[in-house]
Short mmCIF file of C-alpha atoms in Angstrom, two decimals:
data_model
loop_
_atom_site.label_atom_id
_atom_site.label_comp_id
_atom_site.label_asym_id
_atom_site.label_seq_id
_atom_site.Cartn_x
_atom_site.Cartn_y
_atom_site.Cartn_z
CA PHE A 1 -1.81 7.26 29.89
CA TYR A 2 -1.14 5.76 26.47
CA VAL A 3 1.02 6.40 23.44
CA PHE A 4 -0.63 6.92 20.08
CA ARG A 5 0.44 4.44 17.38
CA GLU A 6 1.82 7.14 15.10
CA GLY A 7 5.26 8.30 16.25
CA ALA A 8 5.21 6.40 19.54
CA GLY A 9 8.18 7.20 21.74
CA LYS A 10 8.65 10.86 20.88
CA VAL A 11 9.12 13.13 23.86
CA ALA A 12 6.50 15.61 22.66
CA GLU A 13 3.90 12.86 22.42
CA ASN A 14 5.00 11.28 25.67
CA GLN A 15 3.95 14.47 27.41
CA GLU A 16 0.36 13.65 26.43
CA LEU A 17 0.52 10.60 28.68
CA PHE A 18 0.24 12.72 31.77
CA GLU A 19 -2.35 15.34 30.84
CA SER A 20 -5.36 13.37 32.07
CA ASN A 21 -7.03 13.66 35.43
CA ALA A 22 -8.25 10.58 37.31
CA HIS A 23 -11.30 11.07 35.12
CA GLU A 24 -9.58 11.17 31.77
CA LYS A 25 -10.45 14.30 29.83
CA ARG A 26 -8.80 13.14 26.61
CA ARG A 27 -11.25 12.33 23.83
CA HIS A 28 -10.61 8.70 23.00
CA SER A 29 -13.32 8.75 20.38
CA SER A 30 -15.92 10.76 18.49
CA TYR A 31 -19.36 10.03 17.10
CA LEU A 32 -17.76 9.52 13.70
CA VAL A 33 -14.92 7.30 14.94
CA PRO A 34 -16.04 5.82 18.29
CA TYR A 35 -12.73 4.21 19.24
CA SER A 36 -8.96 4.76 19.52
CA TYR A 37 -5.92 2.48 19.41
CA TYR A 38 -2.83 2.94 21.60
CA GLU A 39 0.46 1.13 21.96
CA SER A 40 1.43 0.99 25.62
CA ARG A 41 4.87 0.24 27.07
CA ILE A 42 5.94 0.41 30.71
CA PRO A 43 8.39 1.94 31.56
CA ASP A 44 9.46 3.15 28.08
CA TYR A 45 6.48 5.45 27.51
CA PHE A 46 5.42 6.05 31.14
CA PRO A 47 6.55 4.69 34.55
CA PHE A 48 3.10 3.37 35.51
CA VAL A 49 -0.60 4.06 34.99
CA PRO A 50 -2.19 5.47 38.17
CA LEU A 51 -5.76 4.74 39.19
CA HIS A 52 -8.17 6.48 36.82
CA TRP A 53 -11.50 6.03 35.03
CA HIS A 54 -13.32 7.01 31.84
CA ARG A 55 -16.71 6.48 30.26
CA GLU A 56 -15.48 4.25 27.43
CA TRP A 57 -14.67 0.55 27.45
CA GLU A 58 -10.99 -0.42 27.37
CA LEU A 59 -9.64 -3.60 25.77
CA ASN A 60 -6.05 -4.56 26.68
CA TYR A 61 -4.01 -7.38 25.13
CA VAL A 62 -0.68 -8.10 26.82
CA THR A 63 2.08 -8.83 24.29
CA ASP A 64 5.19 -8.94 26.45
CA GLY A 65 6.29 -8.74 30.09
CA GLU A 66 4.41 -9.07 33.34
CA GLY A 67 2.67 -6.65 35.66
CA ILE A 68 -0.22 -6.00 38.01
CA MET A 69 -3.52 -4.50 36.87
CA ARG A 70 -6.02 -3.21 39.39
CA ILE A 71 -9.63 -3.27 38.21
CA GLY A 72 -12.11 -1.92 40.70
CA ASP A 73 -11.12 -3.27 44.10
CA ARG A 74 -9.35 -6.35 42.70
CA GLU A 75 -5.82 -6.98 41.51
CA ALA A 76 -4.79 -9.38 38.76
CA GLU A 77 -1.35 -10.49 37.60
CA VAL A 78 -1.02 -10.07 33.85
CA HIS A 79 1.20 -12.13 31.56
CA PRO A 80 1.77 -12.34 27.79
CA GLY A 81 -1.43 -13.36 26.03
CA ASP A 82 -3.76 -12.08 28.77
CA ILE A 83 -6.88 -10.19 27.69
CA LEU A 84 -8.56 -7.60 29.90
CA LEU A 85 -11.79 -5.84 28.99
CA ILE A 86 -12.51 -2.95 31.38
CA GLN A 87 -16.06 -1.65 31.65
CA PRO A 88 -17.07 2.04 31.56
CA GLU A 89 -16.44 4.10 34.71
CA VAL A 90 -14.53 1.28 36.42
CA LEU A 91 -11.43 2.43 38.30
CA HIS A 92 -8.27 0.80 36.98
CA ALA A 93 -4.49 1.10 37.16
CA ILE A 94 -1.46 -0.85 35.96
CA GLU A 95 2.19 -1.10 36.92
CA ALA A 96 5.17 -3.37 36.41
CA ASP A 97 8.56 -3.92 37.98
CA GLY A 98 10.09 -4.59 34.57
CA CYS A 99 8.94 -4.14 30.99
CA LEU A 100 5.24 -4.53 30.18
CA CYS A 101 3.89 -4.08 26.65
CA TYR A 102 0.24 -4.20 25.66
CA ASP A 103 -2.12 -3.04 22.92
CA THR A 104 -5.10 -0.95 23.96
CA VAL A 105 -8.36 -0.21 22.16
CA VAL A 106 -10.70 2.25 23.87
CA PHE A 107 -14.24 2.34 22.47
CA ARG A 108 -17.71 3.65 23.16
CA THR A 109 -20.69 1.51 24.13
CA GLU A 110 -22.25 2.52 20.80
CA MET A 111 -19.87 0.07 19.12
CA LEU A 112 -21.90 -2.70 20.78
CA GLY A 113 -25.26 -1.36 19.59
CA SER A 114 -27.77 0.84 21.34
CA SER A 115 -31.10 -0.88 20.77
CA GLU A 116 -33.44 -2.35 23.34
CA ASP A 117 -33.28 -5.92 22.08
CA ARG A 118 -32.76 -8.69 24.61
CA CYS A 119 -29.02 -9.23 24.06
CA TYR A 120 -28.46 -5.55 24.79
CA THR A 121 -30.76 -5.37 27.82
CA GLU A 122 -29.68 -8.69 29.34
CA ILE A 123 -25.92 -8.64 28.66
CA ILE A 124 -24.48 -5.38 27.32
CA PHE A 125 -26.51 -3.00 29.49
CA PRO A 126 -25.62 -4.76 32.79
CA LEU A 127 -21.95 -4.67 31.80
CA SER A 128 -22.03 -1.01 30.84
CA ARG A 129 -23.90 -0.06 34.03
CA GLY A 130 -21.86 -2.16 36.43
CA THR A 131 -24.43 -4.75 37.49
CA ALA A 132 -22.22 -7.37 35.85
CA ARG A 133 -18.43 -7.58 35.90
CA LEU A 134 -15.76 -9.15 33.73
CA LEU A 135 -12.93 -11.40 34.86
CA PRO A 136 -9.47 -11.24 33.24
CA ILE A 137 -8.94 -13.77 30.44
CA HIS A 138 -5.85 -15.95 30.74
CA THR A 139 -4.41 -18.46 28.30
CA ASP A 140 -6.07 -21.38 30.15
CA ASN A 141 -9.57 -20.07 29.35
CA SER A 142 -11.70 -22.72 27.63
CA CYS A 143 -12.40 -20.35 24.71
CA TYR A 144 -9.00 -18.66 24.66
CA LEU A 145 -8.13 -19.29 21.01
CA GLN A 146 -11.45 -17.86 19.84
CA LEU A 147 -11.15 -14.90 22.22
CA LYS A 148 -7.60 -14.17 21.08
CA GLU A 149 -8.68 -14.24 17.43
CA CYS A 150 -11.45 -11.74 18.17
CA VAL A 151 -9.04 -9.43 19.98
CA GLU A 152 -6.47 -9.60 17.18
CA HIS A 153 -9.18 -8.69 14.67
CA VAL A 154 -10.35 -5.77 16.83
CA ILE A 155 -6.78 -4.43 17.11
CA PHE A 156 -6.25 -4.84 13.36
CA CYS A 157 -9.46 -2.91 12.63
CA ALA A 158 -8.57 -0.14 15.07
CA LYS A 159 -5.17 0.28 13.43
CA GLU A 160 -6.75 0.35 9.96
CA ASN A 161 -9.21 3.02 11.13
CA ARG A 162 -11.52 2.86 8.10
CA ALA A 163 -15.30 2.74 7.76
CA GLN A 164 -15.07 -0.67 6.10
CA THR A 165 -13.09 -2.23 8.97
CA ASP A 166 -15.40 -0.56 11.50
CA LEU A 167 -18.03 -3.06 10.34
CA LEU A 168 -15.74 -5.96 11.15
CA MET A 169 -14.74 -4.46 14.51
CA LYS A 170 -18.35 -4.18 15.66
CA GLY A 171 -18.96 -7.81 14.83
CA GLU A 172 -15.74 -8.94 16.53
CA LEU A 173 -16.57 -7.01 19.72
CA LEU A 174 -19.96 -8.70 19.93
CA LYS A 175 -18.36 -12.08 19.22
CA LEU A 176 -15.81 -11.35 21.97
CA LEU A 177 -18.63 -10.83 24.47
CA TRP A 178 -20.30 -14.04 23.28
CA TYR A 179 -17.18 -16.11 23.94
CA MET A 180 -16.77 -14.36 27.29
CA GLU A 181 -20.31 -15.38 28.18
CA GLN A 182 -19.67 -18.94 27.05
CA SER A 183 -16.45 -19.26 29.05
CA GLY A 184 -17.92 -17.87 32.28
CA VAL A 185 -15.95 -14.64 32.66
CA ILE A 186 -19.11 -12.49 32.91
CA ILE A 187 -20.33 -12.42 36.50
CA TYR A 188 -23.87 -11.13 37.05
CA ARG A 189 -24.97 -9.55 40.31
CA GLN A 190 -27.76 -7.42 41.75
CA GLU A 191 -25.97 -4.21 42.79
CA THR A 192 -23.33 -1.95 41.28
CA ASP A 193 -20.04 -1.15 43.02
CA SER A 194 -20.16 2.13 44.92
CA TRP A 195 -16.98 3.95 43.92
CA GLU A 196 -18.40 7.44 43.54
CA GLU A 197 -16.67 8.82 46.63
CA ILE A 198 -13.29 7.49 45.53
CA ARG A 199 -13.73 8.81 41.98
CA THR A 200 -14.53 12.23 43.46
CA VAL A 201 -11.38 12.18 45.60
CA LEU A 202 -9.20 10.99 42.71
CA ASP A 203 -10.50 13.82 40.55
CA TYR A 204 -9.82 16.31 43.36
CA MET A 205 -6.23 15.13 43.77
CA ALA A 206 -5.68 15.25 40.01
CA GLU A 207 -6.87 18.87 39.94
CA HIS A 208 -5.04 20.06 43.09
CA TYR A 209 -1.97 17.83 43.38
CA GLU A 210 0.31 20.89 43.58
CA ASP A 211 -1.49 22.15 46.73
CA VAL A 212 -1.24 21.05 50.35
CA ILE A 213 -3.55 18.03 50.68
CA THR A 214 -4.35 16.22 53.91
CA ILE A 215 -6.52 13.24 54.83
CA GLU A 216 -8.84 15.64 56.64
CA LEU A 217 -9.28 17.71 53.47
CA LEU A 218 -9.93 14.64 51.28
CA ALA A 219 -12.42 13.11 53.71
CA ARG A 220 -14.26 16.42 53.83
CA GLN A 221 -14.67 16.38 50.02
CA VAL A 222 -16.89 13.30 50.27
CA HIS A 223 -18.43 13.95 53.72
CA LEU A 224 -16.84 10.91 55.39
CA SER A 225 -15.00 10.51 58.66
CA GLU A 226 -11.23 10.35 58.28
CA SER A 227 -11.02 6.77 59.55
CA TYR A 228 -13.77 5.46 57.26
CA PHE A 229 -12.38 7.39 54.30
CA MET A 230 -8.89 5.91 54.80
CA GLN A 231 -10.34 2.42 55.08
CA ARG A 232 -12.53 2.85 52.01
CA PHE A 233 -9.74 4.35 49.90
CA ARG A 234 -7.36 1.51 50.72
CA GLU A 235 -10.04 -1.10 49.95
CA ILE A 236 -10.63 0.34 46.49
CA SER A 237 -7.15 1.51 45.47
CA GLY A 238 -4.95 -1.01 47.26
CA MET A 239 -2.90 1.78 48.87
CA GLY A 240 -3.31 4.69 51.25
CA ALA A 241 -4.52 8.06 49.98
CA ILE A 242 -1.22 9.83 50.70
CA GLU A 243 0.74 7.06 49.01
CA TYR A 244 -1.49 7.45 45.94
CA LEU A 245 -1.03 11.23 46.05
CA ASN A 246 2.76 10.86 46.11
CA ARG A 247 2.65 8.50 43.12
CA LEU A 248 0.42 10.94 41.25
CA ARG A 249 2.77 13.82 42.02
CA ILE A 250 5.78 11.81 40.82
CA GLN A 251 3.93 10.95 37.62
CA LYS A 252 3.22 14.66 37.04
CA ALA A 253 6.85 15.47 37.81
CA CYS A 254 7.93 12.96 35.14
CA GLU A 255 5.87 14.90 32.62
CA LYS A 256 7.44 18.20 33.59
CA ILE A 257 10.98 16.83 33.62
CA LEU A 258 10.52 15.37 30.13
CA GLY A 259 9.12 18.72 29.05
CA GLY A 260 12.34 20.48 30.02
CA THR A 261 11.48 21.75 33.51
CA ALA A 262 14.37 21.78 35.97
CA VAL A 263 14.18 19.02 38.59
CA ALA A 264 13.83 21.42 41.54
CA ASP A 265 11.09 23.40 39.75
CA ALA A 266 9.24 20.21 38.82
CA ALA A 267 9.34 19.07 42.43
CA TYR A 268 7.94 22.36 43.71
CA GLN A 269 5.26 22.57 41.00
CA CYS A 270 4.07 19.06 41.89
CA GLY A 271 3.53 19.74 45.57
CA PHE A 272 6.91 18.79 47.06
CA LYS A 273 8.35 21.48 49.32
CA ASN A 274 11.52 19.55 50.14
CA LEU A 275 13.87 18.53 47.31
CA SER A 276 15.51 15.71 49.30
CA ASN A 277 12.10 14.22 50.05
CA PHE A 278 11.16 14.50 46.37
CA ASN A 279 14.36 12.78 45.22
CA ARG A 280 13.87 9.99 47.74
CA LYS A 281 10.24 9.32 46.77
CA PHE A 282 11.05 9.62 43.06
CA LYS A 283 13.66 6.87 43.32
CA VAL A 284 11.40 4.60 45.38
CA ILE A 285 8.56 4.92 42.86
CA THR A 286 10.45 4.96 39.53
CA GLY A 287 13.60 3.06 40.47
CA CYS A 288 15.95 5.89 39.48
CA THR A 289 16.75 9.49 40.38
CA PRO A 290 15.07 12.39 38.53
CA ARG A 291 18.28 13.16 36.63
CA GLN A 292 18.76 9.52 35.65
CA TYR A 293 15.15 9.42 34.48
CA LYS A 294 15.61 12.51 32.33
CA LYS A 295 18.81 11.14 30.82
CA GLN A 296 17.27 7.72 30.07
CA LYS A 297 14.19 9.13 28.34
CA ARG A 298 16.09 11.69 26.30
CA GLY A 299 18.89 9.28 25.49
#
């Protein structure tokens, strides 16, 4: 769901935006280089980022525009200067009515250390396991200037991508958590959020979006009644399961259209059996027709 820094905006690279499942399969990092940097622009590089999850942390710094980010079962308005640190395995999504630009650094927990000292066991481990959560950081935060400086240093180091700047990045990430602790954006609790059923369903839809999918089928995947499943899905995602499925299918259709697939073929390959219905939903979700979308992105 992101654009790599090198060559951002190219159609061939834009196709990579849509290859992930709800559980992202892309390797954001390796043991040698445990992080990645991405430049993200809505709608220039992708129309929106659907609900998904991954095992790495994700640091987002909004540089321009406004939008809505969903983190877990909560929504937050984002504005220029906002900082959002998303914990591992937390469901998240982002969309915007207009332009939204933000820098993203995705990194492994190993960047924060892996020892059993007390700062790890009392602060980092609860965050990585979900028994603590992070609030969005806005410009009115009491430690905002210090937090912003840390984030700018982390982004600089990720762009440099050298062993020497990796040292600085590790220190800045730990300092970032320290200022978060000091400013009260780390909330500790006793239990983790139970999103396993929803993650399972998101992964299923990402794998089988081209097939016929019903509420009954989805509820059966996680052994829930249809009514409870629909309630639970809406609580977590902020929308109904079929609405999410349609958005996912449109996102996949965007990929195919940019890749040169005819509009009618893209619609059929993404689970739409009626072209008029596809065109209608495409315009509602993206704000333009499939042909207009293709012309804008290639133009």
